[in-house]
Tab-separated table of C-alpha atoms in Angstrom:
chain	number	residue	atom	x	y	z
A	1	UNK	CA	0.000	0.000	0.000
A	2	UNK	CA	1.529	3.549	-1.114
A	3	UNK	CA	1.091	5.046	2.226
A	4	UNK	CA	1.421	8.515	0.308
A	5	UNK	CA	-1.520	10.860	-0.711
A	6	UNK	CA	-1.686	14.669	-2.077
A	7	UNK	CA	-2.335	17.598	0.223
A	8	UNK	CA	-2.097	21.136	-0.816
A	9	UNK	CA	0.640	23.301	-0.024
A	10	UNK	CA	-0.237	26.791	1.297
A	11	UNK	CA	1.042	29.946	-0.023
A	12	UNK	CA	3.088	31.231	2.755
A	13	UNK	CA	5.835	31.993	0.818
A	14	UNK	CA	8.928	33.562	2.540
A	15	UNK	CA	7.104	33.909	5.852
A	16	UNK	CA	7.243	30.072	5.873
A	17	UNK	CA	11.416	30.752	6.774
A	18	UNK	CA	10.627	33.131	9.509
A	19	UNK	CA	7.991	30.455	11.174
A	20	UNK	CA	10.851	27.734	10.739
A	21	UNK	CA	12.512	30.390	13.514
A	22	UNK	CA	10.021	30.330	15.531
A	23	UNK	CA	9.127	26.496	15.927
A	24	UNK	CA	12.799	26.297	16.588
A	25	UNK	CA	12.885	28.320	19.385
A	26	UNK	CA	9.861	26.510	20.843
A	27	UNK	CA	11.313	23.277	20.369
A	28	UNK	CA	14.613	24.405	22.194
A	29	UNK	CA	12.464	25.938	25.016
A	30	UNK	CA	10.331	22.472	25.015
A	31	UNK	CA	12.722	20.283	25.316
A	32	UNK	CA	15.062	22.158	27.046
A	33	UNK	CA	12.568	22.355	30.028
A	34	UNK	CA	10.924	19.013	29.679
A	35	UNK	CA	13.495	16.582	29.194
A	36	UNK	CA	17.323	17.998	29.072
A	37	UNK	CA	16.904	19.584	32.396
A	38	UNK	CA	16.695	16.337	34.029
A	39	UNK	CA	19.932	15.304	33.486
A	40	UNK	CA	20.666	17.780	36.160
A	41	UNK	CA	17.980	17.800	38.143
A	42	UNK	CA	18.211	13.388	38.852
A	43	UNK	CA	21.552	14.060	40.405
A	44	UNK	CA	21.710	13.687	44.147
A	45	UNK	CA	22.676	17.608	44.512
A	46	UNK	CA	18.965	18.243	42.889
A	47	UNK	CA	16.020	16.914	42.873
A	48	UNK	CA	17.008	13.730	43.027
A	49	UNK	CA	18.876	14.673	46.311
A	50	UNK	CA	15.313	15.054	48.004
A	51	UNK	CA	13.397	13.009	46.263
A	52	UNK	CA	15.422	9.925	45.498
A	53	UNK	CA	17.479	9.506	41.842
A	54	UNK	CA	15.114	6.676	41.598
A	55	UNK	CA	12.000	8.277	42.210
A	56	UNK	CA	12.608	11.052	39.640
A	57	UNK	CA	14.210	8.762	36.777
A	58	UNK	CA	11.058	6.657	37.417
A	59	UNK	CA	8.651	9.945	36.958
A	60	UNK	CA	10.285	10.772	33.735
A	61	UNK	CA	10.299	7.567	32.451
A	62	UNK	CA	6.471	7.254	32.579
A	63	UNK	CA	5.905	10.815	31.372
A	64	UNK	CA	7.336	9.471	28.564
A	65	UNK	CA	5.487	6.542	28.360
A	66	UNK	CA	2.386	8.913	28.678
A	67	UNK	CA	3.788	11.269	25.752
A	68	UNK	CA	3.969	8.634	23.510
A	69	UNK	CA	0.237	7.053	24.414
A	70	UNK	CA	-1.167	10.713	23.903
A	71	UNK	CA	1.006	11.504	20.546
A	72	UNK	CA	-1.723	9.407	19.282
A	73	UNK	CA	-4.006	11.379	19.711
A	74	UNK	CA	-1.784	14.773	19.473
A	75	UNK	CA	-0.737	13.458	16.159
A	76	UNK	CA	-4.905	12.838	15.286
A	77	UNK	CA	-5.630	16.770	16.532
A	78	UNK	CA	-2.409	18.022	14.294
A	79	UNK	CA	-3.922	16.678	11.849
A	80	UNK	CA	-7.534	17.587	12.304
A	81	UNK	CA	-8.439	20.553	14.720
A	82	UNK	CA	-4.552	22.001	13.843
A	83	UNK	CA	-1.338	22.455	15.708
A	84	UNK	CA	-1.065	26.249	16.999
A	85	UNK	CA	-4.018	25.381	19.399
A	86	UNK	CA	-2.020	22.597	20.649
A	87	UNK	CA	1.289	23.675	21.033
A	88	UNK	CA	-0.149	26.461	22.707
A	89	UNK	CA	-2.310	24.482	25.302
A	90	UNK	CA	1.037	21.853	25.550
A	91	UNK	CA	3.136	24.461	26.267
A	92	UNK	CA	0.644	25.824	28.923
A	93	UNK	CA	0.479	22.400	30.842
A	94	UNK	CA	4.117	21.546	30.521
A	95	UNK	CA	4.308	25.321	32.186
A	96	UNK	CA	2.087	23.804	34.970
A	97	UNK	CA	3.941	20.559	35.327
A	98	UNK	CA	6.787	22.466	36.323
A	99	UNK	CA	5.006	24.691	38.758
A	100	UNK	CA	3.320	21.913	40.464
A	101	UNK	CA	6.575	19.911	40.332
A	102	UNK	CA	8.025	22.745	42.299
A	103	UNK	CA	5.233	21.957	45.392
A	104	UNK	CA	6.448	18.468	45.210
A	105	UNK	CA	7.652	16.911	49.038
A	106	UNK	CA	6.883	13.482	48.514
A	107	UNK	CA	8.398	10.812	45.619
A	108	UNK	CA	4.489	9.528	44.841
A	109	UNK	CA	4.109	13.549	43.991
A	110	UNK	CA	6.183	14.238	41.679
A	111	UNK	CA	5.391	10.693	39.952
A	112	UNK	CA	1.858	11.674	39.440
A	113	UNK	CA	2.789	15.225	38.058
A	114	UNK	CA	5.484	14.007	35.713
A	115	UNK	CA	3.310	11.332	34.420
A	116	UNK	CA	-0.273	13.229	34.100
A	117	UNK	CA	0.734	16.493	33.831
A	118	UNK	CA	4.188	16.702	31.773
A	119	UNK	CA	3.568	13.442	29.898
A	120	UNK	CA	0.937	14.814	27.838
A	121	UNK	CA	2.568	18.100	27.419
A	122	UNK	CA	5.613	16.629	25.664
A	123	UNK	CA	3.349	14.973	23.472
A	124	UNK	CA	2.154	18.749	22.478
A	125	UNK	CA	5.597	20.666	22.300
A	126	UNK	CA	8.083	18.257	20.863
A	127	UNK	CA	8.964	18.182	17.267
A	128	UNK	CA	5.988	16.056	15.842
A	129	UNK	CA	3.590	18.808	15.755
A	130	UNK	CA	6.159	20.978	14.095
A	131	UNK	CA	7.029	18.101	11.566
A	132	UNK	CA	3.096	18.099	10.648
A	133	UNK	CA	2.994	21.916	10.125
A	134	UNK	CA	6.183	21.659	8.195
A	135	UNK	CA	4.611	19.213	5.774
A	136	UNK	CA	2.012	21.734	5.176
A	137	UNK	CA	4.234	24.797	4.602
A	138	UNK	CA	7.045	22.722	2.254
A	139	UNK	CA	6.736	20.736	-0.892
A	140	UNK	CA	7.807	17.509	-0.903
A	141	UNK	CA	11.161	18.390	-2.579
A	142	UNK	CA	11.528	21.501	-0.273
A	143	UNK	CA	11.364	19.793	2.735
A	144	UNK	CA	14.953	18.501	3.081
A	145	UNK	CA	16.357	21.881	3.454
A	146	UNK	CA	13.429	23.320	5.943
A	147	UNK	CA	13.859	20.274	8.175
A	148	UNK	CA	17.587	20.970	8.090
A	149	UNK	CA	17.447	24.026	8.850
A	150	UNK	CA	14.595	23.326	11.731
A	151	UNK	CA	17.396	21.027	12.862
A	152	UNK	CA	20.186	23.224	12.749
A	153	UNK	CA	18.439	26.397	14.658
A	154	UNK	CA	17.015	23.253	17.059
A	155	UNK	CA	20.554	22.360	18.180
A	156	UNK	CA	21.269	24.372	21.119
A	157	UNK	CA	18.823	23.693	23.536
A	158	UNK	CA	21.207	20.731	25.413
A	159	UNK	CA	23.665	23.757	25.349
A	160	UNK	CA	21.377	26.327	26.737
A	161	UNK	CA	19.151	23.967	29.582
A	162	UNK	CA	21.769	21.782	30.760
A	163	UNK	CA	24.195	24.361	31.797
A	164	UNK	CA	21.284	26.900	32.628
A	165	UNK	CA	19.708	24.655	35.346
A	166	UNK	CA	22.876	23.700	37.037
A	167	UNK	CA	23.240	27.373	37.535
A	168	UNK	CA	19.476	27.906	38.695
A	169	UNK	CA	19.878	24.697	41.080
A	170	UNK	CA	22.853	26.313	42.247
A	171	UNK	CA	21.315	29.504	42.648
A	172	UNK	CA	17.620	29.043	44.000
A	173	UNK	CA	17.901	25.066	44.883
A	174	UNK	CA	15.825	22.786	42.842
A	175	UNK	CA	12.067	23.744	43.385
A	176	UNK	CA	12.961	27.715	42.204
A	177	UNK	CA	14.790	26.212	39.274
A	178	UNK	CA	12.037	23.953	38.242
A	179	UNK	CA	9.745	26.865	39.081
A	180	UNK	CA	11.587	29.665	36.357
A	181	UNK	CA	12.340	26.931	34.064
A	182	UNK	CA	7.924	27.102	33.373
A	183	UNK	CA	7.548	30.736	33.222
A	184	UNK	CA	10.106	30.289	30.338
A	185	UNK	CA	8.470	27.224	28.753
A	186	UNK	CA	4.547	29.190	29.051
A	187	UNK	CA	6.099	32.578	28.145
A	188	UNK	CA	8.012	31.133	24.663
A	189	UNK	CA	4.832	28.880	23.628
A	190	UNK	CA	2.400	31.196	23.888
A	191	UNK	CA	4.138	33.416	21.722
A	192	UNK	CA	5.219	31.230	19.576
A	193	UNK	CA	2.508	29.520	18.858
A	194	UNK	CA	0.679	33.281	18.281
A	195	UNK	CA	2.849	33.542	15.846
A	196	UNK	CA	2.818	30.058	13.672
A	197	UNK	CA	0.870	30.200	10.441
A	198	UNK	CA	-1.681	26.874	10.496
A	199	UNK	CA	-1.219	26.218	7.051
A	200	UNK	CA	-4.242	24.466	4.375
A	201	UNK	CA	-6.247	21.608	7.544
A	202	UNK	CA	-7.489	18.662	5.432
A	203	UNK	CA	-10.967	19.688	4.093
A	204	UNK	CA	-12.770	17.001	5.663
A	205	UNK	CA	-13.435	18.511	8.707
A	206	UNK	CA	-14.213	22.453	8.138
A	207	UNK	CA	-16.138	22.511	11.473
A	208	UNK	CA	-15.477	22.535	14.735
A	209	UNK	CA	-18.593	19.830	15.641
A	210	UNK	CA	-17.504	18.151	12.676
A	211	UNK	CA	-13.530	17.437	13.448
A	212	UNK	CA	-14.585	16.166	17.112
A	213	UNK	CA	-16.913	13.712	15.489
A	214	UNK	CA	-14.233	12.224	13.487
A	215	UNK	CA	-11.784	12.488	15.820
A	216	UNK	CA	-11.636	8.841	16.540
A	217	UNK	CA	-12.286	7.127	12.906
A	218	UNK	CA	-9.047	9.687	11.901
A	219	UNK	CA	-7.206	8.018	15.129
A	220	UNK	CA	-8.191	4.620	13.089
A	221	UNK	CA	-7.958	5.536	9.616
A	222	UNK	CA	-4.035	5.859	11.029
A	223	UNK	CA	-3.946	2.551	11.822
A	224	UNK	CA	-5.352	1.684	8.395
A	225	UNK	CA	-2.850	3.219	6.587
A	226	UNK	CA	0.098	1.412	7.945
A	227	UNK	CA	1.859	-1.198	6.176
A	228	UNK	CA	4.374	-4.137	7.487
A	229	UNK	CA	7.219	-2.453	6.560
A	230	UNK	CA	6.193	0.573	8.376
A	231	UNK	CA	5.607	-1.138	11.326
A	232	UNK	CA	9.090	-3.241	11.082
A	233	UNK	CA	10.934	0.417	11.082
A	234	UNK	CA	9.093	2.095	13.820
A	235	UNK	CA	9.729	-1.232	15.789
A	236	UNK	CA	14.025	-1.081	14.593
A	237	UNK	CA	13.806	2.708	15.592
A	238	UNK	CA	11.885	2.061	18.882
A	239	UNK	CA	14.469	-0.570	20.054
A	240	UNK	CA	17.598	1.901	18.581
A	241	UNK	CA	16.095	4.905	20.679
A	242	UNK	CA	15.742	2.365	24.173
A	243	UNK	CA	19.578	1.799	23.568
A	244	UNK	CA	20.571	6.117	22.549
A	245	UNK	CA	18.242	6.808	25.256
A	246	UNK	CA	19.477	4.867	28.303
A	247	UNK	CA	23.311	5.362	27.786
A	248	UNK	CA	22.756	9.581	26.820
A	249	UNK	CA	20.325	9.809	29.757
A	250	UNK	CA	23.199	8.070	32.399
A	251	UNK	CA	25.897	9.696	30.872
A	252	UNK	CA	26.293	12.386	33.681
A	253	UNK	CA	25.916	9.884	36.046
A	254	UNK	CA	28.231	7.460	34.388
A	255	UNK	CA	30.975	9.880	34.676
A	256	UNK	CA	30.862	11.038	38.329
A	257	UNK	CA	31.188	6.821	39.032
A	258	UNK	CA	34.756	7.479	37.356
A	259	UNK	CA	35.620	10.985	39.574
A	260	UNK	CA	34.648	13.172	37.048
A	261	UNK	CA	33.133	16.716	38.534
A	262	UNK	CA	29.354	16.885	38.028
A	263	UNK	CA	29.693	20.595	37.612
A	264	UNK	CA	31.995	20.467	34.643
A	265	UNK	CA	30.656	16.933	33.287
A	266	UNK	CA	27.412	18.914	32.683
A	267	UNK	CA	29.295	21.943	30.773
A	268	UNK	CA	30.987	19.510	28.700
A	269	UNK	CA	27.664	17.235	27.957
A	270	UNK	CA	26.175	20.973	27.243
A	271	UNK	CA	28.719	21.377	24.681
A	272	UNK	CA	27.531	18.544	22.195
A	273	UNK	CA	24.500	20.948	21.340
A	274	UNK	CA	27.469	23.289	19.926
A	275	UNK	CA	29.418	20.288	18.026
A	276	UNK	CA	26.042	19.329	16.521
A	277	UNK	CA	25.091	22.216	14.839
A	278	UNK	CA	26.865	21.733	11.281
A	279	UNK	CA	25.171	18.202	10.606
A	280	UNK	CA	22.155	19.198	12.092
A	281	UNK	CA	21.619	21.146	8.877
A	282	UNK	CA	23.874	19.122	6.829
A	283	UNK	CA	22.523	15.693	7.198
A	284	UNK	CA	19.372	17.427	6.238
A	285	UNK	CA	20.014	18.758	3.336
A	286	UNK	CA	22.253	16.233	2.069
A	287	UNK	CA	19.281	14.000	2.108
A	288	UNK	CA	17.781	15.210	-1.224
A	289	UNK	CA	20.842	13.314	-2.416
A	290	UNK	CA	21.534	10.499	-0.227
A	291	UNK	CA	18.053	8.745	1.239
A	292	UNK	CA	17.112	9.709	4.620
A	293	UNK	CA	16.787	6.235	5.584
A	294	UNK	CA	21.031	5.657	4.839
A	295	UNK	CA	21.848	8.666	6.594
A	296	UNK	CA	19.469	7.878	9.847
A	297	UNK	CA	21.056	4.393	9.991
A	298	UNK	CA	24.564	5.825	9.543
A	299	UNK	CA	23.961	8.335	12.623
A	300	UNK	CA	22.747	5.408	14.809
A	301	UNK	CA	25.807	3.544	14.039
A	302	UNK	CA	27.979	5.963	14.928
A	303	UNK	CA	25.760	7.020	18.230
A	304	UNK	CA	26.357	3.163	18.889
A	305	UNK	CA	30.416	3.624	18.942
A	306	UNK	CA	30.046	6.757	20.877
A	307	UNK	CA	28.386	4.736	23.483
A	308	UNK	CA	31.478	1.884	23.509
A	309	UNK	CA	33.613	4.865	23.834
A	310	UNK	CA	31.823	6.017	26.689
A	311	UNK	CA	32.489	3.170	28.175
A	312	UNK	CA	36.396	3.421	28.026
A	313	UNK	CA	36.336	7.100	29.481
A	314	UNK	CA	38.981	7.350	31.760
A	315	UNK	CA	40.277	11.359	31.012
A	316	UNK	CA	39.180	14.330	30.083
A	317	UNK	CA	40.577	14.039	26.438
A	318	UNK	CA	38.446	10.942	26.638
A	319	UNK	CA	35.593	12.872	27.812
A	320	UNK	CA	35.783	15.505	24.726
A	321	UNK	CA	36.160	12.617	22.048
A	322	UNK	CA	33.035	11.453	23.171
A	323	UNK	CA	31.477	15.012	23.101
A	324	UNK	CA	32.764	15.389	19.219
A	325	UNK	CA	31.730	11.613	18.249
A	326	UNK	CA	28.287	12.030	20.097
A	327	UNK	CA	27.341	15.599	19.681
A	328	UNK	CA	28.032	15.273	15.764
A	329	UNK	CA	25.039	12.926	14.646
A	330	UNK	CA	22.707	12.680	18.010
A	331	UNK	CA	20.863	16.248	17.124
A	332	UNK	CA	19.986	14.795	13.550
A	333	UNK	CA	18.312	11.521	14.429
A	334	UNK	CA	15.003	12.420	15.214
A	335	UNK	CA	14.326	14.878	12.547
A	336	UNK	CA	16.472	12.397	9.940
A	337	UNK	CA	13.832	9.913	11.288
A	338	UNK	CA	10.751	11.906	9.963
A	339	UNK	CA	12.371	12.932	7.101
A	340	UNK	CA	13.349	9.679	6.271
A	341	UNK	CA	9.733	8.976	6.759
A	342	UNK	CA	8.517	11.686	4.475
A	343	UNK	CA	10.118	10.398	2.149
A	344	UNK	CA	7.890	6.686	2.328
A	345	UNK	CA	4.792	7.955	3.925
A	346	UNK	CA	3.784	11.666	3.477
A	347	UNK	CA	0.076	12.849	2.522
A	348	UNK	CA	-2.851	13.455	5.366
A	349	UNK	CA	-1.762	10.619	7.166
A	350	UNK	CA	1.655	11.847	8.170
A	351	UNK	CA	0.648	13.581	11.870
A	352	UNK	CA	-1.260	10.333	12.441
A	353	UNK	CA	1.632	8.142	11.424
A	354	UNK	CA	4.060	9.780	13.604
A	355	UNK	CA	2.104	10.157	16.137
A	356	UNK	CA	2.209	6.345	16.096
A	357	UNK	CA	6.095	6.503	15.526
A	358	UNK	CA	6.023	8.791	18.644
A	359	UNK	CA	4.096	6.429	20.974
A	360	UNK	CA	7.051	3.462	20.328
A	361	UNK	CA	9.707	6.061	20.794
A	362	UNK	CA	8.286	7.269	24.094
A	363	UNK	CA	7.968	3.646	24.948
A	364	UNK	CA	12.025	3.556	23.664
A	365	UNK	CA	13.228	6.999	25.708
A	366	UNK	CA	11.349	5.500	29.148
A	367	UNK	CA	12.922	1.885	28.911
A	368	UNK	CA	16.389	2.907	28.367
A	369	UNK	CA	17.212	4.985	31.383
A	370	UNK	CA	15.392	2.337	33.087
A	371	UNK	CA	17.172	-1.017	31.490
A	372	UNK	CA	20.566	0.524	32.023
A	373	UNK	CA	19.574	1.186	35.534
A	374	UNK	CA	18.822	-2.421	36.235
A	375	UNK	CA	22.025	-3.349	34.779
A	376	UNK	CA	23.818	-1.225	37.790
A	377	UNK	CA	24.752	2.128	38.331
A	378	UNK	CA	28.097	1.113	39.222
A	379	UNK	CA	31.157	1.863	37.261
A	380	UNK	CA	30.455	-1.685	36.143
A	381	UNK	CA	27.421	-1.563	35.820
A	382	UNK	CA	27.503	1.077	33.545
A	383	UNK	CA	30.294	-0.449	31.351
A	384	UNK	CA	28.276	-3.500	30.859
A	385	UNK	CA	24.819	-1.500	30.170
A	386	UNK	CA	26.651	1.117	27.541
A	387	UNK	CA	28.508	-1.692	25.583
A	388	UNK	CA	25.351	-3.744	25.223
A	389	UNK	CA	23.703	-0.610	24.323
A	390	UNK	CA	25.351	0.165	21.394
A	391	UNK	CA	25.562	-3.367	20.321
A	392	UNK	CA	21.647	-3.017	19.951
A	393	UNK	CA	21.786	0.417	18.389
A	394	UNK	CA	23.993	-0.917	15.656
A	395	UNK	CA	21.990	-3.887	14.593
A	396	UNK	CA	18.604	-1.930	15.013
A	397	UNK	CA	20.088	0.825	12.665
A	398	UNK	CA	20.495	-2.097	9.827
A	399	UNK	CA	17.183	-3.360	10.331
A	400	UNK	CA	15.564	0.180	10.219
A	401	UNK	CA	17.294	0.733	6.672
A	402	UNK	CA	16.464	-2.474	5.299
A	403	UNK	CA	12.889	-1.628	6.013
A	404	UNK	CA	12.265	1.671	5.043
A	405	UNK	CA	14.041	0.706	1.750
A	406	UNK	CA	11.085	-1.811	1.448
A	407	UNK	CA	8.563	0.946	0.734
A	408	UNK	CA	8.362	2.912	-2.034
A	409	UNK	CA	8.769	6.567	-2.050
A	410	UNK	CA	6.706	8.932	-2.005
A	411	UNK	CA	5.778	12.252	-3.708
A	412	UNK	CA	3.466	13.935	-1.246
């Protein structure tokens, strides 16, 4: 089945460049907030300190697990009802995850609000509703360059929220942090998403009675349109990102287990945000030449030798090898991976199809932090847990390419 169908492009001309800007700067904000931060704020001079490490890597893993259940349906309401509303809403709920994380005394607290609260709000603010309106603003043979350059201006949020919170932990302890770091996320999406032109909806649904009606047949025409080979990649990729996830996610941690500083560890990690920049918009690009799918399965391989080296670190020179290796392909995965996906399966389906995408990579980001944890959190522990790792990111990245290069391409 030719997962592919037409849908108009709008005639946003050069303002579509200037909106690329401004979904960039929510996505940094987004996921600078929502998920980078918590590199810092799981160590035992944060958050976790309080609360228990366990406690908060267990919160974030099932907000994850809860943004990937409701990118379903955020994927569904791209799609239908449009995607200013709902980055606008997300970014308003993530802003009150953070408050009410703030309040938090009690390990079964901040649980509940990371899972019901910020869960759902990742689903709304992270790059899939961006990829749908991106769809809608680019032609098909425009969109390698727009996503690269998405990418590119993307890539400095690790390098911006990492750094930043260690200095507001620092500064105000860990509930004031957490407490700033959702004025910023409310005060950025709200504007942004003011800003962000819509773009042509499908013309099914022209009302709003009318697209909450068929809210749930779009959920399953989704699911209709989904082949075998689509399913065998999102299942490759969803394995790959349990393996990127769990190793990038300890790598702090990893570190101070071999006497490295936690103050300058998170500089350096902060610094692979920098050293990703040029690919971000390179891979990109390059993709109108070389398939998406071969450069998203070269990126994982290379992510997979950056997490053997990791495993070796015993210096600092060490240290910045693995911030060169690692920070020059891990900024272009997920964007290579809808690309790569445009490329098999664009038309009025896409927001639904990633949305499905985005439910196994949720399930991915929450099992890897918690699979290398149960490995140990030892030096050991961790040696074991990063070499095994990226022995399953390197065969998942094979199987990924052999499947997308099942499907035929599309034109959409």
């Amino acid at each position: 089945m030719n997962l592919a169908a037409p849908i108009r492009q709008p005639a946003l001309h050069g303002h579509r460049w200037l909106s690329v800007v401004a979904a960039s700067a929510l996505i940094n904000t987004s996921y600078g907030t929502l998920s980078y931060s918590f590199s810092v704020l799981v160590t035992r001079s944060a958050m976790g300190g309080d609360l228990g490490t366990g406690a908060v890597a267990l919160g974030f893993s099932v907000a994850l697990l809860v943004s990937g259940v409701a990118a379903i349906a955020a994927g569904a309401i791209a799609d239908v009802f449009g995607c200013r509303r709902l980055l606008a809403a997300g970014s308003v709920l993530g802003a009150i995850s953070l408050g009410l994380l703030s309040l938090c005394n009690e390990p079964w607290q901040a649980i509940l609000v990371m899972a019901f609260v910020m869960g759902p709000a990742m689903a709304a603010t992270f790059y899939e509703p961006v990829y749908v309106l991106m769809n809608r603003w680019f032609s098909a043979d425009e969109r390698p360059r727009a996503y690269g350059v998405l990418t590119l201006l993307s890539g400095v949020s690790i390098s911006i929220f990492t750094p930043l919170t260690r200095l507001l932990v620092d500064a105000l302890e860990w509930q004031g942090a957490v407490a700033v770091l959702g004025a910023i996320l409310v005060t950025v999406g709200l504007t942004v998403a003011a800003l962000l032109p819509e773009g042509d909806l499908p013309e099914s649904a022209t009302t709003a009675s009318k697209r909450l009606r068929s809210l749930g047949s779009d959920l399953l025409d989704g699911l209709h349109h989904t082949t075998a080979p689509f399913w065998a990649f999102s299942i490759a990729f969803f394995i790959g990102t349990a393996a990127f996830s769990g190793f990038s996610f300890h790598m702090i941690s990893q570190l101070e287990t071999r006497g490295f500083n936690e103050g300058a560890v998170a500089a350096a990690i902060g610094v692979t945000g920098l050293v990703s920049l040029p690919l971000r918009l390179g891979l990109p690009v390059l993709s109108a030449r070389v398939s998406g799918s071969t450069l998203l399965a070269v990126c994982l391989v290379i992510l997979a030798g950056s997490s053997v080296l990791a495993s070796l670190t015993v210096s600092w020179w060490q240290v910045w090898l693995y911030v060169g290796v690692f920070g020059a392909v891990f900024g272009a995965v997920y964007p290579l991976r809808a690309l790569a996906g445009s490329e098999r399966f664009a038309g009025p389906y896409f927001g639904r199809l990633l949305g499905i995408q985005a439910l196994l990579v949720a399930f991915g980001r929450a099992a890897g932090p918690l699979l290398i944890a149960v490995i140990g959190t030892d030096r050991a522990g961790y040696e074991l847990g990063f070499r095994i790792a990226g022995a399953v990111l390197a065969l998942s990245a094979i199987a990924g390419w052999v499947a997308l290069r099942s499907m035929p391409r599309s034109d959409a």
